[in-house]
Amino acid sequence: AAASDAKLNYFKIHLASKLKPRTLIFANTYHDFLACRAALRSAAVDFVSIHEYSRGSEISRARSNFFHGRVSVLLYSGRAHFYQRLRIRGATTTIFVSPPDLPVFFPELVARMFEKAAARENEKEENHGLHENSQYAALILYSRFDALAMERILGADRAKSAALHQTADDVFIIDADIQQENSDDGHHSS
């Protein structure tokens, strides 16, 4: 419980008030979801949320408002993703408050950013490089107790060699900036 509280405190103190537009926040547990919602409300962030008890009309409205930029942040619960597997469009930053339980959730949630990056690369080539580089980011907060979950997501070797930053509260962060550059496959992770 202390490790989960440390991640939520880090989110509340360091991230909630400094979120960029088009940020998707993935809260794996309902407890994390409620804590993030409270932190976003106290920071006066304009956001919408989708959880497992959201009605179909609420989900459609939230996804549309987020995609069209009418709200800058979407809070999304892990159980909602487990049951509905929604494809969230419009995110340029994805924050995982804790690693997802199922490793397939990570690529499902960041895949839209990569698809968008590939589409922009194709537009850039067609328009002779007139579009500026696009930057996407994924951030995962985790504690030492989440090491196995991180191995399921990144693989054992990458989890061990990933650039880690430990905060004073025993919260580790993997911050992957995804910079769109010219490469063979149209994607570049740094």
PDB file of N, CA and C in Angstrom, residues 2-99:
ATOM      1  N   ALA A   2       1.994   1.211   0.688  1.00  0.00           N
ATOM      2  CA  ALA A   2       2.872   2.383   0.750  1.00  0.00           C
ATOM      3  C   ALA A   2       3.458   2.699  -0.616  1.00  0.00           C
ATOM      4  N   ALA A   3       3.784   1.652  -1.391  1.00  0.00           N
ATOM      5  CA  ALA A   3       4.346   1.874  -2.731  1.00  0.00           C
ATOM      6  C   ALA A   3       3.306   2.515  -3.642  1.00  0.00           C
ATOM      7  N   SER A   4       2.068   2.045  -3.554  1.00  0.00           N
ATOM      8  CA  SER A   4       0.997   2.634  -4.361  1.00  0.00           C
ATOM      9  C   SER A   4       0.762   4.087  -3.957  1.00  0.00           C
ATOM     10  N   ASP A   5       0.766   4.345  -2.659  1.00  0.00           N
ATOM     11  CA  ASP A   5       0.590   5.712  -2.177  1.00  0.00           C
ATOM     12  C   ASP A   5       1.718   6.621  -2.637  1.00  0.00           C
ATOM     13  N   ALA A   6       2.936   6.088  -2.683  1.00  0.00           N
ATOM     14  CA  ALA A   6       4.081   6.890  -3.137  1.00  0.00           C
ATOM     15  C   ALA A   6       3.905   7.300  -4.599  1.00  0.00           C
ATOM     16  N   LYS A   7       3.430   6.360  -5.440  1.00  0.00           N
ATOM     17  CA  LYS A   7       3.204   6.686  -6.851  1.00  0.00           C
ATOM     18  C   LYS A   7       2.099   7.729  -6.995  1.00  0.00           C
ATOM     19  N   LEU A   8       1.035   7.564  -6.221  1.00  0.00           N
ATOM     20  CA  LEU A   8      -0.074   8.518  -6.301  1.00  0.00           C
ATOM     21  C   LEU A   8       0.326   9.888  -5.765  1.00  0.00           C
ATOM     22  N   ASN A   9       1.122   9.920  -4.719  1.00  0.00           N
ATOM     23  CA  ASN A   9       1.626  11.203  -4.209  1.00  0.00           C
ATOM     24  C   ASN A   9       2.515  11.878  -5.236  1.00  0.00           C
ATOM     25  N   TYR A  10       3.364  11.096  -5.917  1.00  0.00           N
ATOM     26  CA  TYR A  10       4.215  11.669  -6.956  1.00  0.00           C
ATOM     27  C   TYR A  10       3.350  12.260  -8.066  1.00  0.00           C
ATOM     28  N   PHE A  11       2.324  11.526  -8.463  1.00  0.00           N
ATOM     29  CA  PHE A  11       1.417  12.025  -9.493  1.00  0.00           C
ATOM     30  C   PHE A  11       0.759  13.321  -9.038  1.00  0.00           C
ATOM     31  N   LYS A  12       0.254  13.323  -7.820  1.00  0.00           N
ATOM     32  CA  LYS A  12      -0.463  14.487  -7.300  1.00  0.00           C
ATOM     33  C   LYS A  12       0.442  15.711  -7.191  1.00  0.00           C
ATOM     34  N   ILE A  13       1.644  15.526  -6.675  1.00  0.00           N
ATOM     35  CA  ILE A  13       2.546  16.658  -6.413  1.00  0.00           C
ATOM     36  C   ILE A  13       3.263  17.134  -7.673  1.00  0.00           C
ATOM     37  N   HIS A  14       3.763  16.192  -8.484  1.00  0.00           N
ATOM     38  CA  HIS A  14       4.652  16.564  -9.591  1.00  0.00           C
ATOM     39  C   HIS A  14       4.002  16.583 -10.968  1.00  0.00           C
ATOM     40  N   LEU A  15       2.913  15.860 -11.158  1.00  0.00           N
ATOM     41  CA  LEU A  15       2.376  15.733 -12.508  1.00  0.00           C
ATOM     42  C   LEU A  15       1.011  16.373 -12.712  1.00  0.00           C
ATOM     43  N   ALA A  16       0.117  16.255 -11.754  1.00  0.00           N
ATOM     44  CA  ALA A  16      -1.284  16.642 -11.955  1.00  0.00           C
ATOM     45  C   ALA A  16      -1.439  18.086 -12.414  1.00  0.00           C
ATOM     46  N   SER A  17      -0.684  18.989 -11.859  1.00  0.00           N
ATOM     47  CA  SER A  17      -0.852  20.399 -12.224  1.00  0.00           C
ATOM     48  C   SER A  17      -0.025  20.809 -13.437  1.00  0.00           C
ATOM     49  N   LYS A  18       0.806  19.910 -13.965  1.00  0.00           N
ATOM     50  CA  LYS A  18       1.701  20.251 -15.074  1.00  0.00           C
ATOM     51  C   LYS A  18       1.426  19.427 -16.332  1.00  0.00           C
ATOM     52  N   LEU A  19       0.228  18.920 -16.478  1.00  0.00           N
ATOM     53  CA  LEU A  19      -0.085  18.060 -17.609  1.00  0.00           C
ATOM     54  C   LEU A  19      -0.187  18.856 -18.903  1.00  0.00           C
ATOM     55  N   LYS A  20       0.346  18.281 -19.954  1.00  0.00           N
ATOM     56  CA  LYS A  20       0.257  18.888 -21.278  1.00  0.00           C
ATOM     57  C   LYS A  20      -1.103  18.546 -21.897  1.00  0.00           C
ATOM     58  N   PRO A  21      -1.531  19.334 -22.859  1.00  0.00           N
ATOM     59  CA  PRO A  21      -2.761  18.969 -23.582  1.00  0.00           C
ATOM     60  C   PRO A  21      -2.603  17.620 -24.271  1.00  0.00           C
ATOM     61  N   ARG A  22      -3.708  16.941 -24.450  1.00  0.00           N
ATOM     62  CA  ARG A  22      -3.765  15.637 -25.112  1.00  0.00           C
ATOM     63  C   ARG A  22      -3.026  14.548 -24.327  1.00  0.00           C
ATOM     64  N   THR A  23      -3.252  14.535 -23.015  1.00  0.00           N
ATOM     65  CA  THR A  23      -2.639  13.538 -22.144  1.00  0.00           C
ATOM     66  C   THR A  23      -3.664  12.479 -21.757  1.00  0.00           C
ATOM     67  N   LEU A  24      -3.305  11.226 -21.969  1.00  0.00           N
ATOM     68  CA  LEU A  24      -4.099  10.086 -21.546  1.00  0.00           C
ATOM     69  C   LEU A  24      -3.472   9.548 -20.263  1.00  0.00           C
ATOM     70  N   ILE A  25      -4.258   9.434 -19.203  1.00  0.00           N
ATOM     71  CA  ILE A  25      -3.775   8.902 -17.938  1.00  0.00           C
ATOM     72  C   ILE A  25      -4.443   7.551 -17.725  1.00  0.00           C
ATOM     73  N   PHE A  26      -3.634   6.513 -17.612  1.00  0.00           N
ATOM     74  CA  PHE A  26      -4.132   5.159 -17.397  1.00  0.00           C
ATOM     75  C   PHE A  26      -3.960   4.803 -15.928  1.00  0.00           C
ATOM     76  N   ALA A  27      -5.074   4.561 -15.249  1.00  0.00           N
ATOM     77  CA  ALA A  27      -5.067   4.154 -13.837  1.00  0.00           C
ATOM     78  C   ALA A  27      -5.450   2.687 -13.786  1.00  0.00           C
ATOM     79  N   ASN A  28      -4.515   1.845 -13.421  1.00  0.00           N
ATOM     80  CA  ASN A  28      -4.710   0.402 -13.475  1.00  0.00           C
ATOM     81  C   ASN A  28      -5.801  -0.093 -12.528  1.00  0.00           C
ATOM     82  N   THR A  29      -5.843   0.428 -11.312  1.00  0.00           N
ATOM     83  CA  THR A  29      -6.846  -0.020 -10.345  1.00  0.00           C
ATOM     84  C   THR A  29      -7.872   1.080 -10.118  1.00  0.00           C
ATOM     85  N   TYR A  30      -9.006   0.686  -9.560  1.00  0.00           N
ATOM     86  CA  TYR A  30     -10.041   1.677  -9.290  1.00  0.00           C
ATOM     87  C   TYR A  30      -9.589   2.636  -8.189  1.00  0.00           C
ATOM     88  N   HIS A  31      -8.797   2.145  -7.239  1.00  0.00           N
ATOM     89  CA  HIS A  31      -8.242   3.008  -6.197  1.00  0.00           C
ATOM     90  C   HIS A  31      -7.354   4.091  -6.825  1.00  0.00           C
ATOM     91  N   ASP A  32      -6.493   3.691  -7.754  1.00  0.00           N
ATOM     92  CA  ASP A  32      -5.653   4.661  -8.468  1.00  0.00           C
ATOM     93  C   ASP A  32      -6.505   5.647  -9.251  1.00  0.00           C
ATOM     94  N   PHE A  33      -7.562   5.134  -9.879  1.00  0.00           N
ATOM     95  CA  PHE A  33      -8.455   5.977 -10.662  1.00  0.00           C
ATOM     96  C   PHE A  33      -9.086   7.057  -9.783  1.00  0.00           C
ATOM     97  N   LEU A  34      -9.612   6.662  -8.622  1.00  0.00           N
ATOM     98  CA  LEU A  34     -10.245   7.632  -7.721  1.00  0.00           C
ATOM     99  C   LEU A  34      -9.240   8.652  -7.190  1.00  0.00           C
ATOM    100  N   ALA A  35      -8.036   8.190  -6.863  1.00  0.00           N
ATOM    101  CA  ALA A  35      -7.007   9.103  -6.359  1.00  0.00           C
ATOM    102  C   ALA A  35      -6.570  10.089  -7.446  1.00  0.00           C
ATOM    103  N   CYS A  36      -6.418   9.615  -8.673  1.00  0.00           N
ATOM    104  CA  CYS A  36      -6.043  10.508  -9.780  1.00  0.00           C
ATOM    105  C   CYS A  36      -7.156  11.502 -10.071  1.00  0.00           C
ATOM    106  N   ARG A  37      -8.391  11.046 -10.035  1.00  0.00           N
ATOM    107  CA  ARG A  37      -9.520  11.945 -10.266  1.00  0.00           C
ATOM    108  C   ARG A  37      -9.553  13.046  -9.217  1.00  0.00           C
ATOM    109  N   ALA A  38      -9.319  12.686  -7.953  1.00  0.00           N
ATOM    110  CA  ALA A  38      -9.284  13.689  -6.881  1.00  0.00           C
ATOM    111  C   ALA A  38      -8.127  14.660  -7.067  1.00  0.00           C
ATOM    112  N   ALA A  39      -6.975  14.148  -7.485  1.00  0.00           N
ATOM    113  CA  ALA A  39      -5.815  15.018  -7.708  1.00  0.00           C
ATOM    114  C   ALA A  39      -6.059  15.974  -8.868  1.00  0.00           C
ATOM    115  N   LEU A  40      -6.678  15.493  -9.943  1.00  0.00           N
ATOM    116  CA  LEU A  40      -6.975  16.352 -11.091  1.00  0.00           C
ATOM    117  C   LEU A  40      -8.001  17.422 -10.731  1.00  0.00           C
ATOM    118  N   ARG A  41      -8.995  17.039  -9.944  1.00  0.00           N
ATOM    119  CA  ARG A  41      -9.990  18.026  -9.511  1.00  0.00           C
ATOM    120  C   ARG A  41      -9.359  19.084  -8.622  1.00  0.00           C
ATOM    121  N   SER A  42      -8.496  18.678  -7.690  1.00  0.00           N
ATOM    122  CA  SER A  42      -7.873  19.662  -6.784  1.00  0.00           C
ATOM    123  C   SER A  42      -6.899  20.565  -7.526  1.00  0.00           C
ATOM    124  N   ALA A  43      -6.347  20.078  -8.643  1.00  0.00           N
ATOM    125  CA  ALA A  43      -5.444  20.901  -9.454  1.00  0.00           C
ATOM    126  C   ALA A  43      -6.209  21.712 -10.499  1.00  0.00           C
ATOM    127  N   ALA A  44      -7.529  21.613 -10.512  1.00  0.00           N
ATOM    128  CA  ALA A  44      -8.398  22.341 -11.442  1.00  0.00           C
ATOM    129  C   ALA A  44      -8.056  22.047 -12.902  1.00  0.00           C
ATOM    130  N   VAL A  45      -7.791  20.779 -13.203  1.00  0.00           N
ATOM    131  CA  VAL A  45      -7.480  20.349 -14.568  1.00  0.00           C
ATOM    132  C   VAL A  45      -8.785  20.044 -15.292  1.00  0.00           C
ATOM    133  N   ASP A  46      -8.882  20.494 -16.534  1.00  0.00           N
ATOM    134  CA  ASP A  46     -10.035  20.214 -17.387  1.00  0.00           C
ATOM    135  C   ASP A  46      -9.866  18.793 -17.931  1.00  0.00           C
ATOM    136  N   PHE A  47     -10.678  17.844 -17.453  1.00  0.00           N
ATOM    137  CA  PHE A  47     -10.514  16.456 -17.866  1.00  0.00           C
ATOM    138  C   PHE A  47     -11.854  15.751 -17.970  1.00  0.00           C
ATOM    139  N   VAL A  48     -11.838  14.620 -18.672  1.00  0.00           N
ATOM    140  CA  VAL A  48     -12.959  13.698 -18.720  1.00  0.00           C
ATOM    141  C   VAL A  48     -12.441  12.341 -18.275  1.00  0.00           C
ATOM    142  N   SER A  49     -13.363  11.474 -17.885  1.00  0.00           N
ATOM    143  CA  SER A  49     -12.916  10.165 -17.425  1.00  0.00           C
ATOM    144  C   SER A  49     -13.796   9.071 -17.997  1.00  0.00           C
ATOM    145  N   ILE A  50     -13.179   7.898 -18.149  1.00  0.00           N
ATOM    146  CA  ILE A  50     -13.885   6.696 -18.578  1.00  0.00           C
ATOM    147  C   ILE A  50     -13.511   5.599 -17.594  1.00  0.00           C
ATOM    148  N   HIS A  51     -14.535   4.995 -16.990  1.00  0.00           N
ATOM    149  CA  HIS A  51     -14.308   3.871 -16.085  1.00  0.00           C
ATOM    150  C   HIS A  51     -15.286   2.770 -16.441  1.00  0.00           C
ATOM    151  N   GLU A  52     -15.183   1.644 -15.750  1.00  0.00           N
ATOM    152  CA  GLU A  52     -15.987   0.486 -16.128  1.00  0.00           C
ATOM    153  C   GLU A  52     -17.480   0.690 -15.947  1.00  0.00           C
ATOM    154  N   TYR A  53     -17.888   1.682 -15.155  1.00  0.00           N
ATOM    155  CA  TYR A  53     -19.304   1.945 -14.947  1.00  0.00           C
ATOM    156  C   TYR A  53     -19.838   3.078 -15.819  1.00  0.00           C
ATOM    157  N   SER A  54     -19.028   3.606 -16.705  1.00  0.00           N
ATOM    158  CA  SER A  54     -19.473   4.680 -17.595  1.00  0.00           C
ATOM    159  C   SER A  54     -20.492   4.141 -18.593  1.00  0.00           C
ATOM    160  N   ARG A  55     -21.540   4.921 -18.839  1.00  0.00           N
ATOM    161  CA  ARG A  55     -22.546   4.553 -19.838  1.00  0.00           C
ATOM    162  C   ARG A  55     -21.973   4.788 -21.237  1.00  0.00           C
ATOM    163  N   GLY A  56     -22.580   4.162 -22.207  1.00  0.00           N
ATOM    164  CA  GLY A  56     -22.120   4.293 -23.591  1.00  0.00           C
ATOM    165  C   GLY A  56     -22.088   5.732 -24.062  1.00  0.00           C
ATOM    166  N   SER A  57     -23.096   6.517 -23.689  1.00  0.00           N
ATOM    167  CA  SER A  57     -23.130   7.918 -24.108  1.00  0.00           C
ATOM    168  C   SER A  57     -22.013   8.723 -23.442  1.00  0.00           C
ATOM    169  N   GLU A  58     -21.709   8.409 -22.185  1.00  0.00           N
ATOM    170  CA  GLU A  58     -20.619   9.100 -21.491  1.00  0.00           C
ATOM    171  C   GLU A  58     -19.266   8.771 -22.133  1.00  0.00           C
ATOM    172  N   ILE A  59     -19.099   7.513 -22.520  1.00  0.00           N
ATOM    173  CA  ILE A  59     -17.854   7.093 -23.175  1.00  0.00           C
ATOM    174  C   ILE A  59     -17.690   7.801 -24.513  1.00  0.00           C
ATOM    175  N   SER A  60     -18.753   7.824 -25.311  1.00  0.00           N
ATOM    176  CA  SER A  60     -18.696   8.491 -26.623  1.00  0.00           C
ATOM    177  C   SER A  60     -18.387   9.970 -26.478  1.00  0.00           C
ATOM    178  N   ARG A  61     -19.058  10.619 -25.537  1.00  0.00           N
ATOM    179  CA  ARG A  61     -18.839  12.051 -25.318  1.00  0.00           C
ATOM    180  C   ARG A  61     -17.409  12.319 -24.858  1.00  0.00           C
ATOM    181  N   ALA A  62     -16.915  11.510 -23.921  1.00  0.00           N
ATOM    182  CA  ALA A  62     -15.553  11.709 -23.409  1.00  0.00           C
ATOM    183  C   ALA A  62     -14.522  11.497 -24.508  1.00  0.00           C
ATOM    184  N   ARG A  63     -14.665  10.439 -25.288  1.00  0.00           N
ATOM    185  CA  ARG A  63     -13.704  10.167 -26.371  1.00  0.00           C
ATOM    186  C   ARG A  63     -13.734  11.276 -27.417  1.00  0.00           C
ATOM    187  N   SER A  64     -14.925  11.736 -27.779  1.00  0.00           N
ATOM    188  CA  SER A  64     -15.052  12.796 -28.772  1.00  0.00           C
ATOM    189  C   SER A  64     -14.449  14.105 -28.274  1.00  0.00           C
ATOM    190  N   ASN A  65     -14.775  14.477 -27.047  1.00  0.00           N
ATOM    191  CA  ASN A  65     -14.239  15.723 -26.491  1.00  0.00           C
ATOM    192  C   ASN A  65     -12.722  15.677 -26.386  1.00  0.00           C
ATOM    193  N   PHE A  66     -12.175  14.529 -26.027  1.00  0.00           N
ATOM    194  CA  PHE A  66     -10.715  14.404 -25.938  1.00  0.00           C
ATOM    195  C   PHE A  66     -10.086  14.456 -27.327  1.00  0.00           C
ATOM    196  N   PHE A  67     -10.634  13.717 -28.267  1.00  0.00           N
ATOM    197  CA  PHE A  67     -10.070  13.671 -29.618  1.00  0.00           C
ATOM    198  C   PHE A  67     -10.094  15.043 -30.294  1.00  0.00           C
ATOM    199  N   HIS A  68     -11.172  15.789 -30.114  1.00  0.00           N
ATOM    200  CA  HIS A  68     -11.302  17.088 -30.758  1.00  0.00           C
ATOM    201  C   HIS A  68     -10.667  18.224 -29.961  1.00  0.00           C
ATOM    202  N   GLY A  69     -10.063  17.909 -28.835  1.00  0.00           N
ATOM    203  CA  GLY A  69      -9.320  18.910 -28.072  1.00  0.00           C
ATOM    204  C   GLY A  69     -10.177  19.816 -27.205  1.00  0.00           C
ATOM    205  N   ARG A  70     -11.430  19.473 -27.010  1.00  0.00           N
ATOM    206  CA  ARG A  70     -12.273  20.296 -26.139  1.00  0.00           C
ATOM    207  C   ARG A  70     -11.901  20.120 -24.668  1.00  0.00           C
ATOM    208  N   VAL A  71     -11.326  18.976 -24.318  1.00  0.00           N
ATOM    209  CA  VAL A  71     -10.725  18.755 -22.998  1.00  0.00           C
ATOM    210  C   VAL A  71      -9.306  18.250 -23.223  1.00  0.00           C
ATOM    211  N   SER A  72      -8.420  18.578 -22.319  1.00  0.00           N
ATOM    212  CA  SER A  72      -7.011  18.269 -22.560  1.00  0.00           C
ATOM    213  C   SER A  72      -6.539  16.958 -21.954  1.00  0.00           C
ATOM    214  N   VAL A  73      -7.296  16.394 -21.021  1.00  0.00           N
ATOM    215  CA  VAL A  73      -6.847  15.188 -20.321  1.00  0.00           C
ATOM    216  C   VAL A  73      -7.978  14.165 -20.280  1.00  0.00           C
ATOM    217  N   LEU A  74      -7.623  12.894 -20.499  1.00  0.00           N
ATOM    218  CA  LEU A  74      -8.562  11.782 -20.374  1.00  0.00           C
ATOM    219  C   LEU A  74      -8.023  10.822 -19.334  1.00  0.00           C
ATOM    220  N   LEU A  75      -8.795  10.583 -18.296  1.00  0.00           N
ATOM    221  CA  LEU A  75      -8.467   9.609 -17.254  1.00  0.00           C
ATOM    222  C   LEU A  75      -9.206   8.320 -17.593  1.00  0.00           C
ATOM    223  N   TYR A  76      -8.474   7.221 -17.697  1.00  0.00           N
ATOM    224  CA  TYR A  76      -9.000   5.968 -18.218  1.00  0.00           C
ATOM    225  C   TYR A  76      -8.661   4.844 -17.240  1.00  0.00           C
ATOM    226  N   SER A  77      -9.653   4.069 -16.819  1.00  0.00           N
ATOM    227  CA  SER A  77      -9.400   2.999 -15.848  1.00  0.00           C
ATOM    228  C   SER A  77      -8.992   1.701 -16.536  1.00  0.00           C
ATOM    229  N   GLY A  78      -8.199   0.920 -15.823  1.00  0.00           N
ATOM    230  CA  GLY A  78      -7.740  -0.361 -16.345  1.00  0.00           C
ATOM    231  C   GLY A  78      -8.871  -1.346 -16.569  1.00  0.00           C
ATOM    232  N   ARG A  79      -9.847  -1.339 -15.678  1.00  0.00           N
ATOM    233  CA  ARG A  79     -10.984  -2.249 -15.840  1.00  0.00           C
ATOM    234  C   ARG A  79     -11.821  -1.865 -17.057  1.00  0.00           C
ATOM    235  N   ALA A  80     -11.956  -0.580 -17.330  1.00  0.00           N
ATOM    236  CA  ALA A  80     -12.692  -0.162 -18.531  1.00  0.00           C
ATOM    237  C   ALA A  80     -11.977  -0.670 -19.770  1.00  0.00           C
ATOM    238  N   HIS A  81     -10.652  -0.585 -19.767  1.00  0.00           N
ATOM    239  CA  HIS A  81      -9.905  -1.073 -20.926  1.00  0.00           C
ATOM    240  C   HIS A  81      -9.995  -2.598 -21.022  1.00  0.00           C
ATOM    241  N   PHE A  82      -9.960  -3.269 -19.889  1.00  0.00           N
ATOM    242  CA  PHE A  82     -10.059  -4.734 -19.888  1.00  0.00           C
ATOM    243  C   PHE A  82     -11.367  -5.196 -20.520  1.00  0.00           C
ATOM    244  N   TYR A  83     -12.464  -4.560 -20.151  1.00  0.00           N
ATOM    245  CA  TYR A  83     -13.772  -4.999 -20.630  1.00  0.00           C
ATOM    246  C   TYR A  83     -14.130  -4.451 -22.008  1.00  0.00           C
ATOM    247  N   GLN A  84     -13.660  -3.258 -22.355  1.00  0.00           N
ATOM    248  CA  GLN A  84     -14.129  -2.621 -23.584  1.00  0.00           C
ATOM    249  C   GLN A  84     -13.067  -2.460 -24.659  1.00  0.00           C
ATOM    250  N   ARG A  85     -11.808  -2.455 -24.289  1.00  0.00           N
ATOM    251  CA  ARG A  85     -10.689  -2.316 -25.238  1.00  0.00           C
ATOM    252  C   ARG A  85     -10.908  -1.157 -26.219  1.00  0.00           C
ATOM    253  N   LEU A  86     -11.194  -0.005 -25.668  1.00  0.00           N
ATOM    254  CA  LEU A  86     -11.432   1.173 -26.494  1.00  0.00           C
ATOM    255  C   LEU A  86     -10.137   1.638 -27.144  1.00  0.00           C
ATOM    256  N   ARG A  87     -10.244   2.126 -28.349  1.00  0.00           N
ATOM    257  CA  ARG A  87      -9.096   2.739 -29.030  1.00  0.00           C
ATOM    258  C   ARG A  87      -9.219   4.244 -28.805  1.00  0.00           C
ATOM    259  N   ILE A  88      -8.333   4.763 -27.990  1.00  0.00           N
ATOM    260  CA  ILE A  88      -8.365   6.175 -27.634  1.00  0.00           C
ATOM    261  C   ILE A  88      -7.508   6.940 -28.645  1.00  0.00           C
ATOM    262  N   ARG A  89      -8.146   7.867 -29.353  1.00  0.00           N
ATOM    263  CA  ARG A  89      -7.435   8.653 -30.359  1.00  0.00           C
ATOM    264  C   ARG A  89      -7.146  10.041 -29.820  1.00  0.00           C
ATOM    265  N   GLY A  90      -6.066  10.640 -30.298  1.00  0.00           N
ATOM    266  CA  GLY A  90      -5.769  12.024 -29.977  1.00  0.00           C
ATOM    267  C   GLY A  90      -4.715  12.228 -28.914  1.00  0.00           C
ATOM    268  N   ALA A  91      -4.238  11.174 -28.272  1.00  0.00           N
ATOM    269  CA  ALA A  91      -3.246  11.338 -27.210  1.00  0.00           C
ATOM    270  C   ALA A  91      -1.847  11.524 -27.792  1.00  0.00           C
ATOM    271  N   THR A  92      -1.109  12.466 -27.224  1.00  0.00           N
ATOM    272  CA  THR A  92       0.307  12.615 -27.559  1.00  0.00           C
ATOM    273  C   THR A  92       1.190  12.256 -26.379  1.00  0.00           C
ATOM    274  N   THR A  93       0.598  12.184 -25.192  1.00  0.00           N
ATOM    275  CA  THR A  93       1.310  11.756 -23.987  1.00  0.00           C
ATOM    276  C   THR A  93       0.438  10.746 -23.264  1.00  0.00           C
ATOM    277  N   THR A  94       1.034   9.641 -22.851  1.00  0.00           N
ATOM    278  CA  THR A  94       0.325   8.643 -22.069  1.00  0.00           C
ATOM    279  C   THR A  94       1.064   8.453 -20.758  1.00  0.00           C
ATOM    280  N   ILE A  95       0.346   8.591 -19.655  1.00  0.00           N
ATOM    281  CA  ILE A  95       0.922   8.386 -18.328  1.00  0.00           C
ATOM    282  C   ILE A  95       0.278   7.157 -17.717  1.00  0.00           C
ATOM    283  N   PHE A  96       1.100   6.202 -17.337  1.00  0.00           N
ATOM    284  CA  PHE A  96       0.643   5.023 -16.621  1.00  0.00           C
ATOM    285  C   PHE A  96       0.956   5.265 -15.152  1.00  0.00           C
ATOM    286  N   VAL A  97      -0.077   5.401 -14.318  1.00  0.00           N
ATOM    287  CA  VAL A  97       0.127   5.657 -12.897  1.00  0.00           C
ATOM    288  C   VAL A  97       0.788   4.450 -12.248  1.00  0.00           C
ATOM    289  N   SER A  98       0.551   3.276 -12.780  1.00  0.00           N
ATOM    290  CA  SER A  98       1.258   2.057 -12.410  1.00  0.00           C
ATOM    291  C   SER A  98       1.238   1.156 -13.638  1.00  0.00           C
ATOM    292  N   PRO A  99       2.145   0.203 -13.715  1.00  0.00           N
ATOM    293  CA  PRO A  99       2.156  -0.654 -14.903  1.00  0.00           C
ATOM    294  C   PRO A  99       0.848  -1.421 -15.043  1.00  0.00           C
TER     295      PRO A  99
END
